Coordinates of C-alpha atoms and ligand atoms in Angstrom, one line a residue:
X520 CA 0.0 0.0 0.0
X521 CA 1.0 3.5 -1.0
X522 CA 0.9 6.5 1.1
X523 CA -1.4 9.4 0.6
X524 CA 1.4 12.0 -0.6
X525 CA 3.6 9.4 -2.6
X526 CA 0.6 8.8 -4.8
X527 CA -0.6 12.3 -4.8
X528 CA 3.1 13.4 -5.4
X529 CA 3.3 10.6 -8.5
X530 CA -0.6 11.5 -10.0
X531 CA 0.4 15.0 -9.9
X532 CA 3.7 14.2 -11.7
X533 CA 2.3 11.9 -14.3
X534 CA -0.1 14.9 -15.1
X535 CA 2.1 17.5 -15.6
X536 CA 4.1 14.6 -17.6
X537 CA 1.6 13.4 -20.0
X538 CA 0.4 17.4 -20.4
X539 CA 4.0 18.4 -21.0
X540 CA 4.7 15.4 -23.3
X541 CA 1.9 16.9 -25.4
X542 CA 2.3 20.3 -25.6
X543 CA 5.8 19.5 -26.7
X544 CA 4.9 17.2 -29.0
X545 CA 2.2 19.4 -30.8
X546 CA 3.9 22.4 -30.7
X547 CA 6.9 20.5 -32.0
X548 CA 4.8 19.4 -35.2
X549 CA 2.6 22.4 -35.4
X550 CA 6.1 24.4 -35.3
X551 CA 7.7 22.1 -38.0
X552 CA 4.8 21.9 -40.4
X553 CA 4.3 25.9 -40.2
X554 CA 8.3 26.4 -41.0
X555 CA 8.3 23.9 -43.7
X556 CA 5.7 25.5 -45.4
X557 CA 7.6 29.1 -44.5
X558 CA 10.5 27.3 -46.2
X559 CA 8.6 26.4 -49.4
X560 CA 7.3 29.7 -50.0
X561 CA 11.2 31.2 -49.2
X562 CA 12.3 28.5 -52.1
X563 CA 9.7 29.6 -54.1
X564 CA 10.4 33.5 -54.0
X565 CA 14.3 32.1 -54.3
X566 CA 13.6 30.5 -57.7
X567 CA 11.7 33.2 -58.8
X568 CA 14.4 35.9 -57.8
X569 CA 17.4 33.9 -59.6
X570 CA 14.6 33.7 -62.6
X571 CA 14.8 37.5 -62.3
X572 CA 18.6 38.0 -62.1
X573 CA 19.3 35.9 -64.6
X574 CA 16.8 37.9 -67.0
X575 CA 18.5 41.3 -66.2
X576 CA 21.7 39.8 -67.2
X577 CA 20.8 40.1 -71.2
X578 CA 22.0 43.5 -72.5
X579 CA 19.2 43.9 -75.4
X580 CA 21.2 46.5 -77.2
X581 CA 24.2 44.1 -78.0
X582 CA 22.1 41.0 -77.4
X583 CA 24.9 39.4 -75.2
X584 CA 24.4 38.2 -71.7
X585 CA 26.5 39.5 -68.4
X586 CA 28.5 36.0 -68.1
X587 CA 30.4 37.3 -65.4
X588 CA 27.3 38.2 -63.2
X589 CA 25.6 34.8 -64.4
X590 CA 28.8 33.0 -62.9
X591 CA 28.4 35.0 -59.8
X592 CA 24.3 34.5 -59.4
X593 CA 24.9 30.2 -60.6
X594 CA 27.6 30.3 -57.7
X595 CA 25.8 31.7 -54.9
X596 CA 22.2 29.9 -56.0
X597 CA 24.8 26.4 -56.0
X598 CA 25.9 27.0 -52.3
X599 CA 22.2 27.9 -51.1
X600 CA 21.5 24.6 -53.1
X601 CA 20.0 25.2 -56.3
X602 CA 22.1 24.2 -59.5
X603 CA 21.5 26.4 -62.5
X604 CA 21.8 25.7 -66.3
X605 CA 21.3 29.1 -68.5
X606 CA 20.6 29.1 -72.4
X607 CA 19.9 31.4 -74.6
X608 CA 16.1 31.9 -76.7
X609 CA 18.2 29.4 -79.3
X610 CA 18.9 27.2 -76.5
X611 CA 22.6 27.3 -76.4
X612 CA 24.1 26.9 -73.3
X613 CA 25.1 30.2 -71.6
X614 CA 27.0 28.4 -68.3
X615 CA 26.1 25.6 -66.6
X616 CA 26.8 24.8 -63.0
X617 CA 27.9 21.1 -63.4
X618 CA 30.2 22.2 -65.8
X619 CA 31.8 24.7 -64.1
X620 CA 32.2 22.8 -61.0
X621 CA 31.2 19.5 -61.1
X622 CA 32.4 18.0 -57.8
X623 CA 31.2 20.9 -56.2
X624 CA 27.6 20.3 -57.7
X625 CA 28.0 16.5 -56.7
X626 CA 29.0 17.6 -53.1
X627 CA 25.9 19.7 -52.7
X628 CA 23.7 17.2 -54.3
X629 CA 25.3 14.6 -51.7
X630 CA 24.8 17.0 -48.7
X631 CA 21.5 18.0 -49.4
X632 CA 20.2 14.9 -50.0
X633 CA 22.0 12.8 -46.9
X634 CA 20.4 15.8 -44.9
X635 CA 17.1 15.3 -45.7
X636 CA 17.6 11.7 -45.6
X637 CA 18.5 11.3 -42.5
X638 CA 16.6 13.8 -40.7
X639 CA 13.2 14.6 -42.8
X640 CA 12.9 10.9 -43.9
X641 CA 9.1 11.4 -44.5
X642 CA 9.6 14.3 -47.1
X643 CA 10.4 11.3 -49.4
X644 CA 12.1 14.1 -51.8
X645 CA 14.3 14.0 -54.6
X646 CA 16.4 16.0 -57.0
X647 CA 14.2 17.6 -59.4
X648 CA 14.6 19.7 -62.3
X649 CA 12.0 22.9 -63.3
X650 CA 13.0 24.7 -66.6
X651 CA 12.1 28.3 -66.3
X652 CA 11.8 31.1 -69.1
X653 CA 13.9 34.3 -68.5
X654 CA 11.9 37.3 -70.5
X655 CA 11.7 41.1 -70.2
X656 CA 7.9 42.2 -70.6
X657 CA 6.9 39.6 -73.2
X658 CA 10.0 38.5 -75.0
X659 CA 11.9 35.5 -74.2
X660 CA 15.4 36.4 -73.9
X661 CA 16.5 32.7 -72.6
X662 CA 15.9 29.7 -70.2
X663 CA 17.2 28.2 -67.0
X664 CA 17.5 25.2 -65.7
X665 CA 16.6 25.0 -62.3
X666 CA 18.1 21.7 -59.9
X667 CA 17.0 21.1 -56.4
X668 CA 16.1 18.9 -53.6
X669 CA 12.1 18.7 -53.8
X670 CA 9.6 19.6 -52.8
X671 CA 11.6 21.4 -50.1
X672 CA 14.7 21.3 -48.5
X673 CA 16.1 22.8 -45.8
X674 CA 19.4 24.2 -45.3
X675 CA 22.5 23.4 -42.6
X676 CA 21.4 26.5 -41.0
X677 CA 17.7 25.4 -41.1
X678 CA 18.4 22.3 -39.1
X679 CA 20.4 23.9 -36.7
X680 CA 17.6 26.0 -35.9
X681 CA 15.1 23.3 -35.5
X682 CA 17.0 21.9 -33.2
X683 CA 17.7 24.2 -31.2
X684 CA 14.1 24.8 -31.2
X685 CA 13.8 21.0 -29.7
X686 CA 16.3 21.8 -27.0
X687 CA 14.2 24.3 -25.8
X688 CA 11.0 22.3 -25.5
X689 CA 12.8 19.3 -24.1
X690 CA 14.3 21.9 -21.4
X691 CA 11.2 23.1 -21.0
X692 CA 9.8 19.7 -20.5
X693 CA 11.9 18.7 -17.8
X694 CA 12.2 22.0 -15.8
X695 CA 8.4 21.4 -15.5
X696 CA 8.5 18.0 -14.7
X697 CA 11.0 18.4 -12.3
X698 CA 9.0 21.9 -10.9
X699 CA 5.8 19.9 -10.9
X700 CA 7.6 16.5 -9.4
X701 CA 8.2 19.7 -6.2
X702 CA 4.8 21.3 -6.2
X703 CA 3.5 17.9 -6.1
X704 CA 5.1 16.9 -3.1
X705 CA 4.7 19.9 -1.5
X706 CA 1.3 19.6 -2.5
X707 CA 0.5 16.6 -1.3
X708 CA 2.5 17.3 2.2
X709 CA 0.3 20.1 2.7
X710 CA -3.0 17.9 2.1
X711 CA -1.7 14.6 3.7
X712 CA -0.2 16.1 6.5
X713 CA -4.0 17.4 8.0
X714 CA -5.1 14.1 7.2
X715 CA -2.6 12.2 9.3
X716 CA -2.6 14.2 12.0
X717 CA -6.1 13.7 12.1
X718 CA -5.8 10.1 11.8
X719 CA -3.5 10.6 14.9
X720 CA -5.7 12.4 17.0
X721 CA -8.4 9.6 15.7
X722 CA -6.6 6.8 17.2
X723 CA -6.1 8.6 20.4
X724 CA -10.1 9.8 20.5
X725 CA -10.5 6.4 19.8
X726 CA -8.5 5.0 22.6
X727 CA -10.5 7.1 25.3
X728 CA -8.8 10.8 24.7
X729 CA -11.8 12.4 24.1
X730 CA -10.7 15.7 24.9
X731 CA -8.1 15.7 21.8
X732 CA -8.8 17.8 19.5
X733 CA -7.4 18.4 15.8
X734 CA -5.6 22.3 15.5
X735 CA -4.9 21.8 12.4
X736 CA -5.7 24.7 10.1
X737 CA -6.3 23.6 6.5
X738 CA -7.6 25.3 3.2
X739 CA -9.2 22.3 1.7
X740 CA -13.0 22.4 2.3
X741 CA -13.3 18.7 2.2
X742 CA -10.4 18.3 5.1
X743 CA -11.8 21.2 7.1
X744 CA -15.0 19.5 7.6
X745 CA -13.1 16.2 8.1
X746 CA -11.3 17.8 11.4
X747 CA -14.5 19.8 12.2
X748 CA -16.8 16.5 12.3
X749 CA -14.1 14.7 14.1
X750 CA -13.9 17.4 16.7
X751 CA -17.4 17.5 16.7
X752 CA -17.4 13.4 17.9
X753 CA -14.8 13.8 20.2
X754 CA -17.0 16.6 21.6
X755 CA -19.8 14.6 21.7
X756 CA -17.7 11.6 23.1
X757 CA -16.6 13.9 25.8
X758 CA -20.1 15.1 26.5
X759 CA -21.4 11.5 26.7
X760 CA -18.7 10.3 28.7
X761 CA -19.2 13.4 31.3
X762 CA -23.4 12.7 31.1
X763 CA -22.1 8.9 31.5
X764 CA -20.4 10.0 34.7
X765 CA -22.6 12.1 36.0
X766 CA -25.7 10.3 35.8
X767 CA -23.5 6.8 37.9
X768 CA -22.9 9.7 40.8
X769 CA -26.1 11.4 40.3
X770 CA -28.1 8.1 40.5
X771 CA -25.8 6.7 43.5
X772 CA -26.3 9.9 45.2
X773 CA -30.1 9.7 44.9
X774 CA -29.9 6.2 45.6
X775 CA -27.7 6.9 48.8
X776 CA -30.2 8.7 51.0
X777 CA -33.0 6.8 51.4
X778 CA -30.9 3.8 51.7
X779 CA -29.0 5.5 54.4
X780 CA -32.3 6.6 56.0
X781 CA -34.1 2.9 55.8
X782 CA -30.9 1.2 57.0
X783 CA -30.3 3.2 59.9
X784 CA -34.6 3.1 60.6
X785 CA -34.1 -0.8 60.5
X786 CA -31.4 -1.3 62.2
X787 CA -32.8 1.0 64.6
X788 CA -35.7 -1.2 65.2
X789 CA -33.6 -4.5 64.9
X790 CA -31.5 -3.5 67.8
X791 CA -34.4 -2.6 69.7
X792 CA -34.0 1.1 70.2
X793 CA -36.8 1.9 68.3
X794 CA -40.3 0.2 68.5
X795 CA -41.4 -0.8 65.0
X796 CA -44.6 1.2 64.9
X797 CA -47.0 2.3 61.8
X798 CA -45.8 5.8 61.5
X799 CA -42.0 4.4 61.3
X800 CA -43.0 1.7 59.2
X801 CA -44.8 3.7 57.1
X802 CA -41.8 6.3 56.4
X803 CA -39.2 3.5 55.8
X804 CA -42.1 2.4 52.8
X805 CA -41.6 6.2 51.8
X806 CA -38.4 6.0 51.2
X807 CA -38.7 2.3 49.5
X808 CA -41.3 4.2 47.2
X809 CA -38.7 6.9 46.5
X810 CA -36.2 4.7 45.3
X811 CA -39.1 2.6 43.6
X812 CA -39.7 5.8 41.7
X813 CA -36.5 6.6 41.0
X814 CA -35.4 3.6 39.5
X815 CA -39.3 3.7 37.4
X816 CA -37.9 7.2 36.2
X817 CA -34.7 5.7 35.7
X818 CA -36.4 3.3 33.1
X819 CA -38.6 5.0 31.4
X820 CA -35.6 7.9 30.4
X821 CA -33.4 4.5 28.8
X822 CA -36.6 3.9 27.4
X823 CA -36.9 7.3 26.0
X824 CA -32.9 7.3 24.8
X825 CA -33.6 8.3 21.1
X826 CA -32.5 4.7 20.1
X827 CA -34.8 2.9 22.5
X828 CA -37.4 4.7 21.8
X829 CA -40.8 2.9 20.2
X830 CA -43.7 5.0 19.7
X831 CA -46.9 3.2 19.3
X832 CA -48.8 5.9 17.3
X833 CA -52.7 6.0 17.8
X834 CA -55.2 9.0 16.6
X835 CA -55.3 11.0 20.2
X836 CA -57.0 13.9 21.3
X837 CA -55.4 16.4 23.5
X838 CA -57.8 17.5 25.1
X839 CA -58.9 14.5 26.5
X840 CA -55.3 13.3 27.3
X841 CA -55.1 16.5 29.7
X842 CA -58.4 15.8 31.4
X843 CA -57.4 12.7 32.5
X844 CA -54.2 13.5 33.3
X845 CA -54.8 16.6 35.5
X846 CA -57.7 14.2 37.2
X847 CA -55.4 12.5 38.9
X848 CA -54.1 15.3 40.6
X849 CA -57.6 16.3 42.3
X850 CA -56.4 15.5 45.8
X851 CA -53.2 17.1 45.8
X852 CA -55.0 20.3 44.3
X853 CA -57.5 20.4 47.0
X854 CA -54.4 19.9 49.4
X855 CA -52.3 23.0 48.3
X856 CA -55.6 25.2 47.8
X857 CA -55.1 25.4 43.5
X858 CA -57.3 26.2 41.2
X859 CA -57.0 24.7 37.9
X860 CA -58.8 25.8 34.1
X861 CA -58.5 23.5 31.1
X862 CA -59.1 25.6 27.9
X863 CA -59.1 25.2 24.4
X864 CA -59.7 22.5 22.0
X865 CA -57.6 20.8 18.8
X866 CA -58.1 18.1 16.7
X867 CA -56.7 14.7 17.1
X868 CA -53.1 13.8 16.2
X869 CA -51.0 10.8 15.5
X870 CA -49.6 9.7 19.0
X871 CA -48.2 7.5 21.5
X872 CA -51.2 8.2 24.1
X873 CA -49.1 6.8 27.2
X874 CA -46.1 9.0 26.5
X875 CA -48.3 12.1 25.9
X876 CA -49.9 11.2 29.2
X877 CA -46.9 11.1 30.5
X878 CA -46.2 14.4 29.8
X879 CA -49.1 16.3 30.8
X880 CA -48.7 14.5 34.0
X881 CA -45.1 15.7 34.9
X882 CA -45.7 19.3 33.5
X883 CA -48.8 19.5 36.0
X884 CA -47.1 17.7 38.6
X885 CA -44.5 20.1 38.5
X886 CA -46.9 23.2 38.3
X887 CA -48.6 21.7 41.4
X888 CA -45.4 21.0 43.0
X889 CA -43.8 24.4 42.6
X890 CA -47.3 26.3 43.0
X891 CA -47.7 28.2 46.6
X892 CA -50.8 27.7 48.5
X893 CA -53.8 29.4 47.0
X894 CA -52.1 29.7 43.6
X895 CA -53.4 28.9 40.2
X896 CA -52.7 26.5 37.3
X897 CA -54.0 27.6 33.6
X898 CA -53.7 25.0 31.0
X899 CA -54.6 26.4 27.3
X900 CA -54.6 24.0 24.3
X901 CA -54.0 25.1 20.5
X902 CA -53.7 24.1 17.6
X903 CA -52.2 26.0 13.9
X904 CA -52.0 24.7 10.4
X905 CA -49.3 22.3 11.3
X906 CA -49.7 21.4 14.9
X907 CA -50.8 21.0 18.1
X908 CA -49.9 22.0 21.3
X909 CA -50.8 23.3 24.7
X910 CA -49.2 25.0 27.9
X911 CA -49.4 24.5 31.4
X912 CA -48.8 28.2 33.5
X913 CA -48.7 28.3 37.3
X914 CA -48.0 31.6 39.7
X915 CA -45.9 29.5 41.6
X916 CA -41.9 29.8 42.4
X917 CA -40.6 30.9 38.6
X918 CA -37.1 29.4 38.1
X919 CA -34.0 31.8 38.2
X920 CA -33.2 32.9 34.7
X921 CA -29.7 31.1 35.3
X922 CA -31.3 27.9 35.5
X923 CA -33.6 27.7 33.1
X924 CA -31.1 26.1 30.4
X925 CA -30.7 23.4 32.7
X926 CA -33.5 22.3 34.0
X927 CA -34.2 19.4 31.2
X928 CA -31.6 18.1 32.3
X929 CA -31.5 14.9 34.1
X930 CA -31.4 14.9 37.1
X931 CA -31.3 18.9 37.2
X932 CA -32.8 21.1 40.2
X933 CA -33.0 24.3 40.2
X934 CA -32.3 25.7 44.0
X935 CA -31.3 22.1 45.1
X936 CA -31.7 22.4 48.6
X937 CA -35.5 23.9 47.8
X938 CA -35.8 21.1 46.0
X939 CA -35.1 17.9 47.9
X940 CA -37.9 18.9 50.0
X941 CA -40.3 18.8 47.1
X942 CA -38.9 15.2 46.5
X943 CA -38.8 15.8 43.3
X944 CA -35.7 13.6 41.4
X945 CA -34.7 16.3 38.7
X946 CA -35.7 13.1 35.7
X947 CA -39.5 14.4 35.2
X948 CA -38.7 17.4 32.3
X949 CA -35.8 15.3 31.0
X950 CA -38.5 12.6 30.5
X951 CA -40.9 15.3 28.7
X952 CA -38.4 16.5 26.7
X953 CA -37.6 13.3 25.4
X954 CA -41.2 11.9 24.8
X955 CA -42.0 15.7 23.3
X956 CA -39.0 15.6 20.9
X957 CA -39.3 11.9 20.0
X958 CA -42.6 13.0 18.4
X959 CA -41.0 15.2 16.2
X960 CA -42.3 18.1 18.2
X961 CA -40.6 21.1 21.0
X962 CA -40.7 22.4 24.6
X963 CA -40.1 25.6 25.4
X964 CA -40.1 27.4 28.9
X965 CA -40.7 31.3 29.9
X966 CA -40.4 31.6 33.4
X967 CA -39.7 34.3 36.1
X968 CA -38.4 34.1 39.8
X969 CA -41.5 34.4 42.6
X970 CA -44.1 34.9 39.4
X971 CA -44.6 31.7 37.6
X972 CA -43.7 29.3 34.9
X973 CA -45.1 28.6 31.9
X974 CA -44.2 25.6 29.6
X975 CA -45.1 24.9 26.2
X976 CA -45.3 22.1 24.5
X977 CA -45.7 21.7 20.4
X978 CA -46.2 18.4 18.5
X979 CA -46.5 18.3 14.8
X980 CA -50.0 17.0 13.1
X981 CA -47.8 14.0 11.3
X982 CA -50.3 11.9 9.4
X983 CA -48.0 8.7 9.8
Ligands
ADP242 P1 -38.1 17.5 39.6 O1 -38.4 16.0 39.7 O2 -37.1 18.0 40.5 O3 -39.3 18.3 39.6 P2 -38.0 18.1 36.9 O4 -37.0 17.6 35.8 O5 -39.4 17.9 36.7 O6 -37.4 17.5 38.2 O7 -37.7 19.6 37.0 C1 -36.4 20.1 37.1 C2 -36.3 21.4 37.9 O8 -37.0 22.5 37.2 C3 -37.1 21.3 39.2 O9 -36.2 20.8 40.2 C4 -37.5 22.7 39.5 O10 -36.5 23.4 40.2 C5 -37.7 23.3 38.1 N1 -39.1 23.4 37.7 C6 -39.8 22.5 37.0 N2 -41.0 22.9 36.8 C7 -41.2 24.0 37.5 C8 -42.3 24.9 37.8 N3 -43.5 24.7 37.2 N4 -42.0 26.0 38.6 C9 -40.9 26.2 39.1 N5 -39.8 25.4 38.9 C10 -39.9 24.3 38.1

């Protein structure tokens, strides 16, 4: 197995390689094929300039021809590679390059030809011979006999520039290889190196660090969200682990007291000290019901853990559900002096009745429990487009401002030492948050120190 950055550093490479490769290799023809064809046009305009010179060279008034400058012009067109015969109208030959210099003419045949040969193989040319006419205006003073290396050829000097031409685009080729063969690996550092750290701190997260975190600062998006998701888990891990933690000490501490009180109340009684009467039998089956309780809360909030949860949905109605549920809590009304109202009306919803019950019953449980003597309980139900929903309102204690972000928490109570008194576990509004938001649906509080609470609850009509 290859590591991230080798075979990001190699990809990379192989890109720039194959895109280099080509460029080269089309410029290199385009290049070629464009100066060819700038040659054939140059030989072109060559064979038509000696065709020009030569015709100049006829003095009309003695009707003799400039020998001298023909020797010159046949010389310099036979080192540029073009071999010249001249005759006159009659056709009688006025000099003739093979003639004059006959190895010279073989030489640059030889040359021109190997040249071509060997390095333009595909021009597939040859030797040819074009006879041209040499006139002033219309008359014909003469002809010439042009030689060369078809269709094109190119010269020592030609070559030399083509090459040279290649050098550059092979040195351009590898001074980007070898620049992209760097950016590559640096490249692939800077995105591999994120990545394994991460994996780093993942193994650690993994092996019960949950309060690693990744610092690494990245510019990939992809990466970034990596490190910010696996922050996000560790943070979560952490968070569980803490709840974990806190809900062992929480529950032993709950636990602990009425243990503490029944064991030292039977043991009392066991050693005699204290006569086992019905008052002090009755308290020790207080305290056996507050752990019974307890450990029923206890339940039902696994039950309620989003991935326990079962709803068994039924067509409810509201209305009636709070009825019920605040029926139950006639003798404890009377006890405390509360009044009660039950208003409004909705229609019926897709439910889990028991749950629902459930949550009326802790919501006026708690407005009875935290209402003074003589105070009043105001339950409205509602409904809009899209839901459902009702709220229970007391004039009893408020909650502090500070607190109210806490107090679905488990075992949360505000003013704890109030609190115990009420015998209340801190479980009942985790519970009916959990039930509320398992039904798709939201609890809110508004609530305010010595002049009530008020919570509202809001469950979606969901037709499934
Ligand atoms: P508990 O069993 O202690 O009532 P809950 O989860 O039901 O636990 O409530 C958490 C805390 O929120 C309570 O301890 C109490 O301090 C506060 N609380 C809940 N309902 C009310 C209310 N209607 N009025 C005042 N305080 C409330």
């Amino acid at each position: 197995m290859y590591s991230l950055k080798t075979k990001l550093s190699f990809a990379i490479a192989m890109v720039v390689l194959i895109t280099v490769a080509l460029i080269s290799f089309l410029a290199n023809v385009f290049i070629e094929k464009q100066f060819n064809n700038y040659i054939l046009r140059q030989q072109e305009l060559k064979k038509n300039e000696i065709v020009s010179l030569l015709s100049q060279q006829y003095n009309k008034n003695t009707g003799t021809w400039n020998v001298d400058l023909i020797h010159s012009i046949g010389m310099s067109a036979l080192y540029e590679g073009y071999i010249i015969k001249v005759y006159d109208v009659e056709n009688n030959p006025i000099w003739d390059a093979q003639k004059h210099d006959m190895s010279l003419c073989a030489q640059v045949i030889h040359d021109i030809s190997k040249r071509m040969e060997e390095k333009q193989p595909l021009v597939n040319g040859e030797f040819t011979s074009k006879t041209f006419q040499l006139t002033d205006g219309n008359e014909t003073l003469g002809y010439v006999d042009i030689s060369y290396f078809g269709p094109y050829f190119l010269s020592e000097n030609d070559f030399k520039f083509l090459d040279a031409l290649n050098i550059v685009l092979i040195l351009i080729g590898v001074f980007s290889l070898l620049l992209s063969v760097l950016f590559g690996i640096i490249l692939a550092k800077r995105i591999s190196q994120p990545i394994l750290k991460t994996v780093d701190v993942t193994k650690k997260i993994a092996g019960g660090n949950y309060n690693e975190r990744i610092n690494e600062k990245t510019k990939t998006k992809e990466i970034d969200i990596l490190i910010k998701s696996i922050n996000h888990l560790a943070f979560s891990l952490e968070n569980q682990e803490a709840l974990r933690k806190q809900l062992t000490e929480d529950v032993s501490h709950e636990l602990r007291t009425p243990i503490a009180i029944l064991q030292s109340h039977i043991e009392a009684m066991i050693d005699g000290v204290w006569e086992p009467t019905k008052e002090r039998l009755a308290s020790c089956n207080d305290e056996i019901k507050r752990i019974g309780s307890l450990v029923s809360d206890l339940e039902k909030l696994h039950n309620l853990d989003s991935e326990n949860l079962e709803l068994h949905k039924s067509e409810i109605n509201l209305a009636d559900i709070i009825h019920s549920a605040a029926k139950k809590f006639d003798v404890a009304l009377k006890e405390k002096n509360l009044a009660i109202s039950i208003n409004g009306n909705c229609s019926e919803i897709l439910a889990d009745v028991d749950r629902i019950s459930q949550v009326a019953i802790n919501l006026i449980s708690n407005a009875v429990k935290y209402s003074k003597e003589g105070g009043r309980i105001d339950i409205n139900i509602f409904e809009t487009n899209d839901s459902v929903g009702f709220n229970v309102t007391d004039n009893g204690i408020g909650i502090h401002e500070n607190e109210l972000p806490f107090i679905f928490e488990r075992f949360y109570r505000a003013d704890k030492s109030r609190n115990r008194n009420t015998g209340g576990s801190g479980l009942g509004l985790s519970i009916v948050k959990s039930i509320v938001e398992g039904h798709g649906g939201k609890i809110s509080v508004k609530s305010k120190v010595d002049s009530g609470s008020s919570f509202e609850v809001i469950l979606p009509k969901n037709k499934i």
